[in-house]
PDB file of C-alpha atoms in Angstrom:
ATOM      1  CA  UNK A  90      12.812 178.669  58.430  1.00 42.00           C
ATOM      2  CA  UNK A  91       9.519 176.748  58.318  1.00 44.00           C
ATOM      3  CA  UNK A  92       6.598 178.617  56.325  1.00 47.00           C
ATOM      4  CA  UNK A  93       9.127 180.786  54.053  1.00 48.00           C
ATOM      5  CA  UNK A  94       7.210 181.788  50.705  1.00 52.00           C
ATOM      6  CA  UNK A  95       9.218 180.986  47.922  1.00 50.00           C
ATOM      7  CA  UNK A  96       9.858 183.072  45.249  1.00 56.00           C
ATOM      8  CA  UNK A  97       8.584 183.153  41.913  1.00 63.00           C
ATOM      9  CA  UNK A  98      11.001 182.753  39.301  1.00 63.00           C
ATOM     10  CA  UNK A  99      12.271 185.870  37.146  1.00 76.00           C
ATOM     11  CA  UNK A 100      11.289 185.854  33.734  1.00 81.00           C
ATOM     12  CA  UNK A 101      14.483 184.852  32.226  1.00 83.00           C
ATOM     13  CA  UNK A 102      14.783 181.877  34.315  1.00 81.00           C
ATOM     14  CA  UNK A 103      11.452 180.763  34.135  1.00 86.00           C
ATOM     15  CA  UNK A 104      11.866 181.035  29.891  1.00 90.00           C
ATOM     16  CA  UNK A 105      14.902 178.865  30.759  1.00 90.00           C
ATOM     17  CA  UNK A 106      13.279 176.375  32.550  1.00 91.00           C
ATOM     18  CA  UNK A 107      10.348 175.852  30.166  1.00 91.00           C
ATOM     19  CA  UNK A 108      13.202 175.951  27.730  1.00 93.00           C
ATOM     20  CA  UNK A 109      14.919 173.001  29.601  1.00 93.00           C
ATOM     21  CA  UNK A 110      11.449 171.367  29.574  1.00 92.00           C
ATOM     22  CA  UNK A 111      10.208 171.831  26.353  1.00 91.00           C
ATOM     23  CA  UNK A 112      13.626 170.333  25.039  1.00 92.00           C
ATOM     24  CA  UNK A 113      13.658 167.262  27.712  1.00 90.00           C
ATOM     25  CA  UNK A 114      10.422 165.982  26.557  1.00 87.00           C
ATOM     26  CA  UNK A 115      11.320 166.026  22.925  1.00 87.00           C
ATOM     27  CA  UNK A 116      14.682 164.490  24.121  1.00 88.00           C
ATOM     28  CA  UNK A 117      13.172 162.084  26.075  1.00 83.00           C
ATOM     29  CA  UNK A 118      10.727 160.737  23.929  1.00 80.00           C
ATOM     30  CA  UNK A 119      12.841 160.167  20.603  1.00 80.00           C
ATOM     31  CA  UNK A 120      16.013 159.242  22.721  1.00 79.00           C
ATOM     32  CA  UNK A 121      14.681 157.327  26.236  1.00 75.00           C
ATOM     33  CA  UNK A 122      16.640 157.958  29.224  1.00 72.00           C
ATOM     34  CA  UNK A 123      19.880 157.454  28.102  1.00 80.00           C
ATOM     35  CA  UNK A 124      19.544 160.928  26.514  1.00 85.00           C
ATOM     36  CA  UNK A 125      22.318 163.480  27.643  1.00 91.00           C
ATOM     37  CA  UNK A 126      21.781 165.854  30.016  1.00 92.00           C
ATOM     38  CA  UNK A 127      24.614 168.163  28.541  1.00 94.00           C
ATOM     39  CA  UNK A 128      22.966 167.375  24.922  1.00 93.00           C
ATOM     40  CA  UNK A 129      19.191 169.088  26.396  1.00 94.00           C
ATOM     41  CA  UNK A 130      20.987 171.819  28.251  1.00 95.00           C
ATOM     42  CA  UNK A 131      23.207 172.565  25.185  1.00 95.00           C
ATOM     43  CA  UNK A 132      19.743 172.454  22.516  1.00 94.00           C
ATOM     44  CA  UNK A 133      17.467 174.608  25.226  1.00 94.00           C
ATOM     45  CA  UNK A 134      20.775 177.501  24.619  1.00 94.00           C
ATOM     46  CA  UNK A 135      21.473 177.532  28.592  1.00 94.00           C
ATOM     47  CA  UNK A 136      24.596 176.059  30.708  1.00 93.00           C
ATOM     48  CA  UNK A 137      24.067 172.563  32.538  1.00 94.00           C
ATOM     49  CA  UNK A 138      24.447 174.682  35.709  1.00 94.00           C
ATOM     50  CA  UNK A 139      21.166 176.584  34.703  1.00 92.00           C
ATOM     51  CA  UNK A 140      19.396 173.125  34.263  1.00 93.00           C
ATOM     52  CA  UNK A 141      21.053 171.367  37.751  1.00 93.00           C
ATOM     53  CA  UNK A 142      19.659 174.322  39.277  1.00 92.00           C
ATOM     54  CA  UNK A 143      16.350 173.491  38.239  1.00 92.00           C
ATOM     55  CA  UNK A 144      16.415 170.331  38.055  1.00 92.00           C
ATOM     56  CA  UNK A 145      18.843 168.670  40.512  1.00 92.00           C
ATOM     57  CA  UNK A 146      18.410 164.547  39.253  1.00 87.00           C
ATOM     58  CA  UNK A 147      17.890 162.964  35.663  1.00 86.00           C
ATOM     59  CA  UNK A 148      14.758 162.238  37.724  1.00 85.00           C
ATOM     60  CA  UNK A 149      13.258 165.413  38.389  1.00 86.00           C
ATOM     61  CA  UNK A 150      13.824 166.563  34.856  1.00 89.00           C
ATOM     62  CA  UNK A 151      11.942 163.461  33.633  1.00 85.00           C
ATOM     63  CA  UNK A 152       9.490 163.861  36.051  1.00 85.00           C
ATOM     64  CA  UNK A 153       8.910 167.532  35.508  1.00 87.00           C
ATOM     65  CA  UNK A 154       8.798 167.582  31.812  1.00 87.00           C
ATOM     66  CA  UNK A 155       6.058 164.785  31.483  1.00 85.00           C
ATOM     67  CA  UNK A 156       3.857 166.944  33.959  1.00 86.00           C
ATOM     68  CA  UNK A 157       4.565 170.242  31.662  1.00 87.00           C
ATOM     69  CA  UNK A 158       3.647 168.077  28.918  1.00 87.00           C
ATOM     70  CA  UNK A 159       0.557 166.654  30.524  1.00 87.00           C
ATOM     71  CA  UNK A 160      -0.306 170.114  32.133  1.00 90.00           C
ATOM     72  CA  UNK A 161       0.389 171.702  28.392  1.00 90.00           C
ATOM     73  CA  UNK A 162      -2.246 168.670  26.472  1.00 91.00           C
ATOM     74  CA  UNK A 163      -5.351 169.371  29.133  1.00 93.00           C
ATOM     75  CA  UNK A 164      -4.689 173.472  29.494  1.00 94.00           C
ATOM     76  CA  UNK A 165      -5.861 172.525  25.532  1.00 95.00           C
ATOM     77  CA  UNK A 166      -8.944 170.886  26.052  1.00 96.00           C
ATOM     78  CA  UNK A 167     -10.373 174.208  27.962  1.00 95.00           C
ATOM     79  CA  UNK A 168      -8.903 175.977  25.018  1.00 96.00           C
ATOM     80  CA  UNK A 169     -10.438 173.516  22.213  1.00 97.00           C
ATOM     81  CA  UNK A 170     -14.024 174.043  23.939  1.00 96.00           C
ATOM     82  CA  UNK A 171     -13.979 177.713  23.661  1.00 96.00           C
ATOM     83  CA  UNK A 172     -13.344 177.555  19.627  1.00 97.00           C
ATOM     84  CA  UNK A 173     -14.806 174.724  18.661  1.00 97.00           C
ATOM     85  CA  UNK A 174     -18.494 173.294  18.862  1.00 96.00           C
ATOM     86  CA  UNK A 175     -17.648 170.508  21.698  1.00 96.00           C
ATOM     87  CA  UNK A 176     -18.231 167.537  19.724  1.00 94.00           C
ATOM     88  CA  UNK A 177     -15.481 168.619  17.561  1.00 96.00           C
ATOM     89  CA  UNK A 178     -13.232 169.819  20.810  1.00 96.00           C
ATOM     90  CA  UNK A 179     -13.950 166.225  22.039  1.00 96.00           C
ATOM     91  CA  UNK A 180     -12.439 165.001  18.314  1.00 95.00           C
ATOM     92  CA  UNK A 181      -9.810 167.660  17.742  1.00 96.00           C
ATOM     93  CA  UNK A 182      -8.504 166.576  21.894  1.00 96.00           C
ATOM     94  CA  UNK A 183      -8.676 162.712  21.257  1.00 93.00           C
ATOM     95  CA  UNK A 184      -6.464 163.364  18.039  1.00 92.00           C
ATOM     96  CA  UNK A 185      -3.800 165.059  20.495  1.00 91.00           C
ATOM     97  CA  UNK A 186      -4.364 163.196  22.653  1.00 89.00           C
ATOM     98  CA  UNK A 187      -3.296 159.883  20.608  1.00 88.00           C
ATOM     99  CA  UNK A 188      -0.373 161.757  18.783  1.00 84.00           C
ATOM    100  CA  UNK A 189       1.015 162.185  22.483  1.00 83.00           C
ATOM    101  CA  UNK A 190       0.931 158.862  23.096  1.00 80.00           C
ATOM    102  CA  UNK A 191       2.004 157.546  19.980  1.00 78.00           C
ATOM    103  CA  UNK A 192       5.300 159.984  20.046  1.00 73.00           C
ATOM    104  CA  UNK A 193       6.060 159.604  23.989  1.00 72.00           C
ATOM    105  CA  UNK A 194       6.966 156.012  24.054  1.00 68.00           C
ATOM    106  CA  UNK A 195      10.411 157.034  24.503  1.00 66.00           C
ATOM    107  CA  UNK A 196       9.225 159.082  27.475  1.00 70.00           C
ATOM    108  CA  UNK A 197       7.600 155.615  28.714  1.00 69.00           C
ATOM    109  CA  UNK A 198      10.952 154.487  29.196  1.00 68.00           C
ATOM    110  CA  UNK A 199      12.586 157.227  31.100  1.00 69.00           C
ATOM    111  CA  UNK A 200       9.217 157.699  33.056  1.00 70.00           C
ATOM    112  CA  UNK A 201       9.206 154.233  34.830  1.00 70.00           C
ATOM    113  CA  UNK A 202      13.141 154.780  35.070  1.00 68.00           C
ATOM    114  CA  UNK A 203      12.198 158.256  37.118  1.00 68.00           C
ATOM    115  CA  UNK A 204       9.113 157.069  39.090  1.00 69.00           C
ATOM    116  CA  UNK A 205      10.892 153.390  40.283  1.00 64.00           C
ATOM    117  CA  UNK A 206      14.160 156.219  41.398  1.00 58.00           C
ATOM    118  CA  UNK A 207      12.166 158.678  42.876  1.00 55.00           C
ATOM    119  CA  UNK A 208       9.134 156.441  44.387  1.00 56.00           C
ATOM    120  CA  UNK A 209       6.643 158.579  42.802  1.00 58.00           C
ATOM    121  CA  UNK A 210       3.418 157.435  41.423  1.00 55.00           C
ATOM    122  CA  UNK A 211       1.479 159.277  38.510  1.00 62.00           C
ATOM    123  CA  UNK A 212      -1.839 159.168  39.589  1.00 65.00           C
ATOM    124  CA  UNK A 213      -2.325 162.981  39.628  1.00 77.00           C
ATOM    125  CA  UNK A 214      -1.407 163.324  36.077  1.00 79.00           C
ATOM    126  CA  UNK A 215      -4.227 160.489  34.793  1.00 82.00           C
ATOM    127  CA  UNK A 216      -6.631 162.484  37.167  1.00 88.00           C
ATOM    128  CA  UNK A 217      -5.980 165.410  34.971  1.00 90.00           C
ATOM    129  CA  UNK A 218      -6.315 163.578  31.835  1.00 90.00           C
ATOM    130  CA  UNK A 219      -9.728 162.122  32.877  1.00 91.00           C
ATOM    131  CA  UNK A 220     -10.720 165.865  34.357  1.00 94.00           C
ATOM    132  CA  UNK A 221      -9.887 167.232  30.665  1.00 95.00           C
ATOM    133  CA  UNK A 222     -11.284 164.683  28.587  1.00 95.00           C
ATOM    134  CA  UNK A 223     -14.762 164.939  30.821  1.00 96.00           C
ATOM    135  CA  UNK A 224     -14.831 168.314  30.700  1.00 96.00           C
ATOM    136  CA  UNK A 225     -14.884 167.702  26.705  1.00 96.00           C
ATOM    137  CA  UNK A 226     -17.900 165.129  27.124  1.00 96.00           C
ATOM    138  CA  UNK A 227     -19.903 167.020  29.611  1.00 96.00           C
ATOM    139  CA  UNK A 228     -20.230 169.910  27.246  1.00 96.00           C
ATOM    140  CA  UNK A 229     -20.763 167.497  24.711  1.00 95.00           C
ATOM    141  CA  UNK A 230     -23.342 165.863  26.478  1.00 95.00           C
ATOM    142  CA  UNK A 231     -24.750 169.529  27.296  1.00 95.00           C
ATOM    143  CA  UNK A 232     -24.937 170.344  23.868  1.00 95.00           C
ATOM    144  CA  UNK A 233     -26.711 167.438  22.940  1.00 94.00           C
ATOM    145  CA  UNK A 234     -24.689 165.587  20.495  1.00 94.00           C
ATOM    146  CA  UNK A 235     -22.171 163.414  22.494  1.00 94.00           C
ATOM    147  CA  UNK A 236     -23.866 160.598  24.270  1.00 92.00           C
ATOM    148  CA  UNK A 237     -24.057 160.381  28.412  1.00 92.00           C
ATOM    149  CA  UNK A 238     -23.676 156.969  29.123  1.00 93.00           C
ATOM    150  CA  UNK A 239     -19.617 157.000  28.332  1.00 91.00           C
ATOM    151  CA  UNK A 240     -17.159 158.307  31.469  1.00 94.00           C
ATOM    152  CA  UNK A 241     -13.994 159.568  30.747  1.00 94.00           C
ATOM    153  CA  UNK A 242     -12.370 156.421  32.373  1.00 92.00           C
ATOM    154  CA  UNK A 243     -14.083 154.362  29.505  1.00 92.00           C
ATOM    155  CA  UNK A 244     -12.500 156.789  26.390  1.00 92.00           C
ATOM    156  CA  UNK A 245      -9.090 156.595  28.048  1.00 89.00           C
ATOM    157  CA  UNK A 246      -9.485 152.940  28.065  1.00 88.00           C
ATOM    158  CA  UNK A 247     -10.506 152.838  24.242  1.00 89.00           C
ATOM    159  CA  UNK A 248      -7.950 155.098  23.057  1.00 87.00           C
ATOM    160  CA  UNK A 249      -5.152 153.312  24.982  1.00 83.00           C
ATOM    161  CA  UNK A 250      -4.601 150.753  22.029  1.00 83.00           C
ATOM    162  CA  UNK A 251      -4.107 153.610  19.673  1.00 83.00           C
ATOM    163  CA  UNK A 252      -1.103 154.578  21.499  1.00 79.00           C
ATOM    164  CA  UNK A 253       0.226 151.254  19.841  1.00 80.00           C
ATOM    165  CA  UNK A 254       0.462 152.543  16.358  1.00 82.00           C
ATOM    166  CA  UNK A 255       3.374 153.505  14.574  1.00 82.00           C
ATOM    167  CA  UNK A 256       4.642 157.275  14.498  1.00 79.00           C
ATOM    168  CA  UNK A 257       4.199 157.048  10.369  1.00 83.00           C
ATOM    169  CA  UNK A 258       2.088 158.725   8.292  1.00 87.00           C
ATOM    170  CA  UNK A 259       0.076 154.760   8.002  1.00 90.00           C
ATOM    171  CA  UNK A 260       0.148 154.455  11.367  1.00 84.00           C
ATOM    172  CA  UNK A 261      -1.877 158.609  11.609  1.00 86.00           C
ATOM    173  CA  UNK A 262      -4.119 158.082   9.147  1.00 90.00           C
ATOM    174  CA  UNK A 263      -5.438 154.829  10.945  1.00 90.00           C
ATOM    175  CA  UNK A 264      -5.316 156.840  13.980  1.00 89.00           C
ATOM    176  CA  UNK A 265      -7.596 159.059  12.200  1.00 91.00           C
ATOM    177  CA  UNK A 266      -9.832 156.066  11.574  1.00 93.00           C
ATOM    178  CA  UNK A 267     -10.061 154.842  14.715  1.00 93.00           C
ATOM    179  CA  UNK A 268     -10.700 158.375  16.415  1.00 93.00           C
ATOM    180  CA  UNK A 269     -13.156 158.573  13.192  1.00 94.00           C
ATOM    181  CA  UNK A 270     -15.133 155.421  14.448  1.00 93.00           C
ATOM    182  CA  UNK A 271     -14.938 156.437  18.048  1.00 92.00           C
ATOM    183  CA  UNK A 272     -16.862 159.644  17.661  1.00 93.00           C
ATOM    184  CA  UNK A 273     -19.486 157.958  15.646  1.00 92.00           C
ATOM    185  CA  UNK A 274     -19.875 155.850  18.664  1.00 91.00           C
ATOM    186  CA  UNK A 275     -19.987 158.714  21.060  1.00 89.00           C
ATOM    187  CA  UNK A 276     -22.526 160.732  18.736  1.00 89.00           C
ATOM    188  CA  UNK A 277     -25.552 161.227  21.160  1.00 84.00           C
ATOM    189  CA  UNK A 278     -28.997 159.638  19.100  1.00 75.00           C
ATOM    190  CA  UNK A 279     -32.368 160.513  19.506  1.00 62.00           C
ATOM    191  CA  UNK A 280     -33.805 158.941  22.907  1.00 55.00           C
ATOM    192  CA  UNK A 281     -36.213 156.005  22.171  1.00 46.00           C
ATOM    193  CA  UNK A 282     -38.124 153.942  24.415  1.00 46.00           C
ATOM    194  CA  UNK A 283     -35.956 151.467  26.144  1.00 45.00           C
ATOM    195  CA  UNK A 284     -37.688 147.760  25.995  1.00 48.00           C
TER     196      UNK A 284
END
């Protein structure tokens, strides 16, 4: 029947599902799409019946599990700015935001695998990227010590190449660097007189 409501899950099955998530996108990222279904069902302590019921394809898992870990990275930006001063939010978020990156190129693989299978298009999760990140710079901006002139779009753009470093402990600490030199950049300065 058209218009049914559907049901929230019960507890235990939504613990299983963000089990089955939580365990995909690890899965994913170190092993590509090649990785076992039976393997992530086995590691999240449910039956693969439990995780064909949620997830009928490969594809939906894949698909599903990058959004919980995209949904899971911005929920932290709102989080971030109601700790930290925002200028450090904005850091402390670009530093997760890299590590993501960096460790998901496995995901990469079994992403394009899902979107070309499914027809799907990711637009929705960038828009929530951008929407988190300049939520961090307005309240930078509002506080006075991130500049104004930089959108989100432009960050997203210069942090991009970081995602090309190494998952090693050289390849974080010039991660750190980078991020380190990007902030200084962003740091709002005292308005002068334009010439």
């Amino acid at each position: 029947m058209n218009g049914e409501r559907v049901r929230p899950l019960r507890a235990d099955a939504r613990r299983n599902r963000d089990k089955l998530l939580t365990v995909a996108a690890s899965s994913f990222a170190v092993a590509g799409a090649g990785v076992s279904l039976e393997g992530i069902a086995r590691e999240a302590g449910v039956g693969i019946g439990t995780l064909y019921r949620h997830f009928p394809t490969r594809e939906s898992l894949v698909l599903a599990a990058y959004w919980h870990e995209v949904e899971r990275l911005c929920h932290t930006a709102d989080e971030l700015l109601g700790t930290l001063p925002p200028d450090r939010a904005l850091r402390e978020w670009m530093g997760r935001l890299t590590r993501y990156g960096i460790t998901k190129r496995g995901m990469a693989e079994a992403l394009t695998a899902a979107t070309s299978a499914e027809g799907v298009a990711l637009p929705h999760a960038y828009a929530q990227v951008v929407g988190a990140l300049g939520r961090l710079l307005d309240a930078g901006v509002a506080a006075g010590t991130v500049r104004g002139d930089v959108s989100a779009e432009d960050m997203i753009l210069a942090l991009a190449g970081l995602w090309r470093l190494k998952e090693s402990e050289e390849g974080q600490a010039q991660a750190r660097r980078l991020i380190d030199l990007l902030m200084d950049g962003m740091r709002a300065i005292p308005s002068s007189p334009r010439p």
